[in-house]
Every structure is written in structure tokens, then in C-alpha cells.
Amino acid sequence: MKDLTTFTLSVIQELEDEGRFGTAHVYRSMLRAFQRYWESEHPKNEIRMRKAFDIATIHKFERHLLERMLKLNTMSTYLRMLRAVYNRALLAGLTDYVPGLFKHVYTGTRADVKRALPPAEMGQALDISASLHRELKEAQIWFALLFLLRGMPFADLARLRKCDFKDGVITYRRQKTGRQIRVHVTEEAAELIRRCADRRTDSPYLLNILGDENCRFPLGRREEYRHYQQVLRRFNRKLKLLAAALRLGRKLSSYTARHTWATTAFHTRVAVGVISNALGHSSVKVTETYLKPFENEMLDRTNKKIIAYVKKCSIRQG
């Protein structure tokens, strides 16, 4: 097994066998992107490992991604996935060690796009009394729960089970990291849970998000993941319509509530470590990526305060 395609497909299969369909999906997207690049450089030639894992090849692949006008974070994700495949192939003895193979390509994470809502607009989005079409009202309730349940990811909200909610507390494991999270459910959140609860006795789901009459899949199965992706796409479309209906100043997405919770906590002086634990991040570095754009704003405000204070003291002495 010396070609990249076959080896990467075996990695993808291993991930799917473990139920890690989201990660497998990213690996598959990376493979398709690399195959497109390889076909443009070496038509009809298989992707030999030792030729693929070459410094010149990695640089050309990065340039190919840039020419396709991919976002920097998408490009970085593909390069990190390719690096992960390289590390696996290296351990399996299928390729040679190349010092600094990924040293000079971009594998970082940029957080310059602000996804969070200012408090006033988030307040509008949480106002369930607003008159809306039934489908938009449902999307608004889901969105509100994402925020009220401590910035819960939609992937976790959709998959909450009835047994996860007990004595006013939701206990669940994050889909992305496997980390256990405990969230106290406020009265407001409990009321919204009652409004969109999956009341069918044969359904394991707490909320009627994935519980469709025509789609009843066991948790963790490939079909359930595909169904979730369809639901997520519909949810994001409805959120765009919801933002327009509420006349918000920016678009909404399934990420907005989580980012808004994190940045609101940051602006109210909650420690980054506490925010990281609340969100269930794998490390504080992930949280810092969320908050990076707002750090400069806070520093700028601090700078203005210092300048104003010094000027004020100067006037007093004069």
C-alpha cells in the first residue's frame, strides 16, 4: 500500500468504524483536493507516497489551494489533515522521514472573522415572543437553546438523549472531543426544551431535531450523520431568514450562539480558563482562537483609557 489514495481511504474507513464521521468527512475533502492538484500536475498517475510527501510537492499543493481562492482556515485544515496522514504513513513504514516537511506551509488558525452578536442583537434573537413563521420560530428556539445551554454546539444539542436530562442538569459528552459536560438548565431553557421535546416514546432524543418520522437512525451510525448534515444545512438556511426577519445587523449561523456566549463571557471579565472549561474545549488555545479578534479591541479601549487618564493628570498639574 504505497499510494496515498489507498492509504488515506483506509484511514477514513478506520475513523468511520470508530463513529468519527465528521473527522472522516474532512479527511475525504482533503483527499479530493489533493487528487485534483495531483491530476493537474501528473495526469493519470497514481499518487506515490514518497513523491507526495516531498517539500516541493507540499508547497505546490499549498499554492494550488491558494489559487482556488480557499479560505485560509480551509487551506490550513487540508494541510493539517495531510500532515496527519503523513505521520500515520511514517509510523507504518510506508514513507520516509522528511525534516521540516510542513514547516513552511500555513497550518495555523485565523480568527479574524467575527461571528459573535453584540448583546443587544443577541437579546433580540433570544426574544421568543417575536411574531414569526412556525419554521422560523422553531429555528429561533433551537438557536436560543444553543446560547442558554452555555454555548452548546448544535451537533451536541441535536443528539441530546432523554437520559442526559435529569434533576435540572444536562450531562453529555461532546461529539468533537468526547469530554463530559454538565450544564445546569435555567427555567427559561427548560421551557424551551418542553416546547421542542421529542415526545415519541420510542425515540432516544431529548429534542425533536433529528427525531423525524421518516428518519429513525441509531445514534452514531453513518445514516444518522448524513441525516444530521441535512438538518444542519436546513437550520443554517432558516437562521439566515431569521436574521432578516428580526432585522439583525449580521447573518446568523449555528456557530453564532457559541461564539456570542464566549465573547460575552470574555467582555464581562470571565477568565479564559473558565470559558474554556464551560465550552468543553480540548485546550485553552482553542478558546484563545475564539477570542483573539476581541482581545485587540479590549487593548485599544485600555489604551484610550490610559491616554485619557494621563491627559487628565496633566491638566490637573497645569
Coordinates of C-alpha atoms in Angstrom, one line a residue:
M1 CA 0.0 0.0 0.0
K2 CA 2.3 2.7 -1.3
D3 CA -0.1 5.1 -2.9
L4 CA -1.6 8.0 -0.9
T5 CA -5.2 7.4 -2.1
T6 CA -5.5 3.8 -0.9
F7 CA -3.8 4.6 2.5
T8 CA -5.9 7.7 3.1
L9 CA -9.1 5.8 2.3
S10 CA -8.0 3.1 4.9
V11 CA -7.6 5.9 7.5
I12 CA -11.1 7.3 6.6
Q13 CA -12.6 3.8 7.0
E14 CA -10.9 3.4 10.4
L15 CA -12.4 6.8 11.5
E16 CA -15.9 5.8 10.3
D17 CA -15.6 2.5 12.1
E18 CA -15.0 4.5 15.3
G19 CA -18.1 6.6 14.6
R20 CA -15.9 9.7 13.9
F21 CA -17.8 10.7 10.7
G22 CA -17.1 14.4 10.9
T23 CA -13.4 13.9 11.0
A24 CA -13.6 11.3 8.3
H25 CA -15.5 13.8 6.1
V26 CA -12.7 16.3 6.5
Y27 CA -10.1 13.7 5.5
R28 CA -12.1 12.8 2.5
S29 CA -12.4 16.5 1.4
M30 CA -8.6 16.9 1.8
L31 CA -8.0 13.8 -0.3
R32 CA -10.3 15.1 -3.1
A33 CA -8.4 18.4 -3.0
F34 CA -5.0 16.7 -3.2
Q35 CA -6.3 14.4 -6.0
R36 CA -7.3 17.5 -8.0
Y37 CA -3.9 19.0 -7.5
W38 CA -2.1 15.8 -8.4
E39 CA -4.2 15.3 -11.6
S40 CA -3.3 18.9 -12.7
E41 CA 0.5 18.1 -12.2
H42 CA 0.7 14.4 -13.0
P43 CA -2.3 13.3 -15.2
K44 CA -3.4 9.7 -14.8
N45 CA -0.5 8.9 -12.4
E46 CA -1.2 7.3 -9.0
I47 CA -0.1 9.3 -6.0
R48 CA 3.0 7.6 -4.8
M49 CA 3.7 8.3 -1.1
R50 CA 7.4 9.3 -1.4
K51 CA 6.6 11.7 -4.3
A52 CA 3.6 13.2 -2.4
F53 CA 5.5 13.7 0.8
D54 CA 8.1 15.9 -0.7
I55 CA 8.8 19.5 0.3
A56 CA 8.3 20.9 -3.2
T57 CA 5.1 18.9 -3.6
I58 CA 3.6 20.2 -0.3
H59 CA 4.5 23.8 -1.4
K60 CA 2.9 23.3 -4.8
F61 CA -0.3 21.9 -3.1
E62 CA -0.5 24.9 -0.9
R63 CA -0.2 27.2 -3.9
H64 CA -2.9 25.2 -5.7
L65 CA -5.2 25.7 -2.7
L66 CA -4.5 29.5 -2.7
E67 CA -5.2 29.7 -6.4
R68 CA -8.6 28.1 -5.8
M69 CA -9.4 31.0 -3.5
L70 CA -10.0 28.8 -0.5
K71 CA -10.3 30.4 2.9
L72 CA -7.1 30.3 4.9
N73 CA -8.7 28.2 7.6
T74 CA -9.9 25.6 5.0
M75 CA -6.4 25.5 3.4
S76 CA -4.8 25.1 6.8
T77 CA -7.2 22.2 7.7
Y78 CA -6.4 20.4 4.5
L79 CA -2.6 20.7 5.1
R80 CA -3.0 19.6 8.7
M81 CA -5.0 16.6 7.6
L82 CA -2.3 15.7 5.0
R83 CA 0.3 16.1 7.8
A84 CA -1.7 13.6 9.9
V85 CA -1.8 11.1 7.0
Y86 CA 2.0 11.6 6.6
N87 CA 2.5 10.9 10.3
R88 CA 0.4 7.7 10.1
A89 CA 2.2 6.6 7.0
L90 CA 5.6 7.3 8.7
L91 CA 4.6 5.1 11.7
A92 CA 3.5 2.3 9.3
G93 CA 6.9 2.5 7.5
L94 CA 5.3 3.4 4.2
T95 CA 7.2 6.6 3.6
D96 CA 10.5 8.3 4.6
Y97 CA 11.0 11.0 7.2
V98 CA 11.4 14.4 5.6
P99 CA 12.7 17.1 8.1
G100 CA 10.6 20.2 8.1
L101 CA 8.1 18.8 5.6
F102 CA 5.3 21.1 6.7
K103 CA 7.4 23.8 8.3
H104 CA 6.9 26.5 5.7
V105 CA 3.3 26.0 4.8
Y106 CA 0.3 27.5 6.6
T107 CA -1.2 25.2 9.3
G108 CA -2.4 27.8 11.7
T109 CA -5.9 29.0 12.6
R110 CA -7.1 32.5 11.9
A111 CA -10.0 34.1 13.9
D112 CA -10.3 37.4 12.1
V113 CA -14.0 36.8 11.2
K114 CA -16.3 38.0 13.9
R115 CA -19.2 35.6 14.3
A116 CA -20.5 36.9 17.6
L117 CA -23.5 39.2 18.0
P118 CA -23.4 42.3 20.2
P119 CA -25.5 41.9 23.4
A120 CA -28.5 44.0 22.1
E121 CA -28.8 41.9 18.9
M122 CA -28.4 38.7 20.9
G123 CA -31.2 39.9 23.1
Q124 CA -33.4 40.3 20.0
A125 CA -32.5 36.8 18.9
L126 CA -33.5 35.4 22.3
D127 CA -36.9 37.2 22.4
I128 CA -39.2 34.2 21.8
S129 CA -42.2 36.5 22.0
A130 CA -41.4 37.9 18.5
S131 CA -44.1 37.0 15.9
L132 CA -42.5 34.6 13.4
H133 CA -43.5 31.9 10.9
R134 CA -43.6 28.4 12.6
E135 CA -40.4 27.1 11.0
L136 CA -38.5 30.3 11.9
K137 CA -39.9 30.1 15.4
E138 CA -38.5 26.5 15.7
A139 CA -35.1 27.7 14.4
Q140 CA -35.2 30.6 16.9
I141 CA -35.9 28.2 19.8
W142 CA -33.0 25.9 18.8
F143 CA -30.7 28.9 18.4
A144 CA -31.8 30.3 21.9
L145 CA -31.1 26.9 23.5
L146 CA -27.6 26.9 22.0
F147 CA -26.9 30.1 23.9
L148 CA -28.8 29.3 27.1
L149 CA -27.1 25.9 27.4
R150 CA -23.7 27.6 27.7
G151 CA -22.8 27.9 24.1
M152 CA -23.6 24.2 23.3
P153 CA -22.6 23.1 19.8
F154 CA -25.5 22.2 17.5
A155 CA -24.0 18.7 16.9
D156 CA -24.4 18.1 20.7
L157 CA -27.8 19.8 21.1
A158 CA -29.3 17.7 18.2
R159 CA -28.0 14.5 19.8
L160 CA -29.0 15.0 23.4
R161 CA -30.8 12.0 24.8
K162 CA -33.7 11.9 27.2
C163 CA -31.5 10.1 29.7
D164 CA -29.0 13.1 29.6
F165 CA -31.5 15.4 31.3
K166 CA -32.0 14.7 34.9
D167 CA -32.8 16.8 38.0
G168 CA -32.4 20.1 36.1
V169 CA -29.0 19.2 34.8
I170 CA -27.9 18.0 31.3
T171 CA -24.9 15.7 31.3
Y172 CA -23.5 14.8 27.9
R173 CA -20.2 14.1 26.1
R174 CA -19.1 16.4 23.3
Q175 CA -19.2 14.9 19.9
K176 CA -15.9 16.5 18.9
T177 CA -13.7 15.8 21.9
G178 CA -15.5 13.2 24.0
R179 CA -15.2 15.4 27.0
Q180 CA -18.1 15.2 29.6
I181 CA -20.0 18.4 30.1
R182 CA -22.6 19.2 32.9
V183 CA -24.9 22.1 32.3
H184 CA -27.5 23.5 34.8
V185 CA -30.7 24.1 32.9
T186 CA -32.3 27.5 33.7
E187 CA -36.1 27.9 33.9
E188 CA -36.0 29.7 30.5
A189 CA -34.1 26.9 28.9
A190 CA -36.3 24.2 30.5
E191 CA -39.4 25.9 29.0
L192 CA -37.9 25.9 25.5
I193 CA -36.9 22.2 25.9
R194 CA -40.5 21.4 26.7
R195 CA -41.6 23.3 23.6
C196 CA -39.4 21.3 21.2
A197 CA -39.2 18.0 23.1
D198 CA -39.3 14.7 21.2
R199 CA -42.4 13.2 22.8
R200 CA -42.3 9.9 21.0
T201 CA -41.6 7.1 23.5
D202 CA -39.5 5.1 21.1
S203 CA -37.1 8.0 20.3
P204 CA -33.9 8.3 22.3
Y205 CA -33.6 12.0 21.5
L206 CA -34.5 14.7 24.1
L207 CA -35.4 17.3 21.3
N208 CA -37.3 16.9 18.1
I209 CA -34.3 17.9 15.9
L210 CA -33.2 14.5 14.5
G211 CA -36.3 12.7 15.5
D212 CA -38.1 12.6 12.1
E213 CA -40.9 10.1 11.4
N214 CA -39.1 9.0 8.2
C215 CA -35.6 9.1 9.7
R216 CA -35.1 7.0 12.8
F217 CA -31.4 6.0 12.9
P218 CA -29.4 4.6 15.8
L219 CA -27.0 7.1 17.4
G220 CA -23.6 7.1 15.9
R221 CA -24.4 5.4 12.6
R222 CA -23.4 6.7 9.2
E223 CA -27.0 7.3 8.2
E224 CA -27.6 9.4 11.3
Y225 CA -24.5 11.5 10.5
R226 CA -25.8 12.1 6.9
H227 CA -29.3 13.0 8.3
Y228 CA -27.7 15.4 10.8
Q229 CA -25.8 17.1 8.0
Q230 CA -29.1 17.7 6.1
V231 CA -30.8 19.1 9.3
L232 CA -27.8 21.4 9.9
R233 CA -28.0 22.8 6.3
R234 CA -31.7 23.5 6.8
F235 CA -31.1 25.0 10.2
N236 CA -28.4 27.4 8.8
R237 CA -30.8 28.4 5.9
K238 CA -33.5 29.2 8.4
L239 CA -31.1 31.2 10.6
K240 CA -30.3 33.5 7.6
L241 CA -34.0 34.1 7.2
L242 CA -34.4 34.6 10.9
A243 CA -31.7 37.3 10.9
A244 CA -33.5 39.1 8.1
A245 CA -36.9 38.7 9.9
L246 CA -35.5 40.2 13.1
R247 CA -33.6 42.8 11.2
L248 CA -30.3 42.0 12.8
G249 CA -27.2 43.7 11.5
R250 CA -25.4 40.5 10.5
K251 CA -26.0 36.9 9.5
L252 CA -26.7 34.1 11.9
S253 CA -25.3 30.5 11.7
S254 CA -25.2 27.5 14.0
Y255 CA -21.8 28.8 15.3
T256 CA -23.1 32.3 16.2
A257 CA -24.6 31.4 19.6
R258 CA -21.5 29.6 20.8
H259 CA -19.2 32.5 19.7
T260 CA -21.5 35.0 21.3
W261 CA -21.6 33.2 24.6
A262 CA -17.8 33.0 24.6
T263 CA -17.2 36.6 23.7
T264 CA -19.8 37.9 26.1
A265 CA -18.2 36.0 28.9
F266 CA -14.8 37.5 27.8
H267 CA -16.1 41.0 27.9
T268 CA -17.7 40.5 31.3
R269 CA -14.2 39.6 32.6
V270 CA -14.7 35.8 33.0
A271 CA -11.3 34.1 33.0
V272 CA -10.3 32.4 29.7
G273 CA -9.7 29.2 31.6
V274 CA -13.2 29.2 32.9
I275 CA -14.6 30.0 29.4
S276 CA -12.6 27.1 28.0
N277 CA -14.0 24.7 30.6
A278 CA -17.5 25.9 30.1
L279 CA -17.3 25.3 26.3
G280 CA -15.6 22.0 26.7
H281 CA -12.6 22.9 24.6
S282 CA -9.7 20.5 24.3
S283 CA -7.3 23.3 25.4
V284 CA -7.2 26.9 26.3
K285 CA -5.5 27.6 23.0
V286 CA -8.8 26.8 21.2
T287 CA -10.6 29.3 23.3
E288 CA -8.0 31.9 22.7
T289 CA -8.6 31.5 18.9
Y290 CA -12.3 32.3 19.5
L291 CA -11.4 35.4 21.5
K292 CA -8.3 36.7 19.6
P293 CA -10.2 39.4 17.5
F294 CA -11.8 40.8 20.6
E295 CA -8.5 41.0 22.5
N296 CA -7.2 43.8 20.3
E297 CA -10.5 45.7 20.8
M298 CA -10.1 45.4 24.6
L299 CA -6.4 46.5 24.4
D300 CA -7.4 49.5 22.3
R301 CA -10.0 50.6 24.8
T302 CA -7.5 50.2 27.6
N303 CA -5.0 52.3 25.6
K304 CA -7.6 55.1 25.3
K305 CA -8.3 55.0 29.0
I306 CA -4.6 55.3 29.8
I307 CA -4.1 58.2 27.4
A308 CA -7.2 60.0 28.8
Y309 CA -6.0 59.4 32.4
V310 CA -2.5 60.8 31.7
K311 CA -4.0 63.8 30.0
K312 CA -6.4 64.4 32.9
C313 CA -3.5 64.2 35.3
S314 CA -1.5 66.7 33.2
I315 CA -4.4 69.2 33.2
R316 CA -4.7 69.0 37.0
Q317 CA -1.0 69.7 37.4
G318 CA -1.1 72.6 34.9

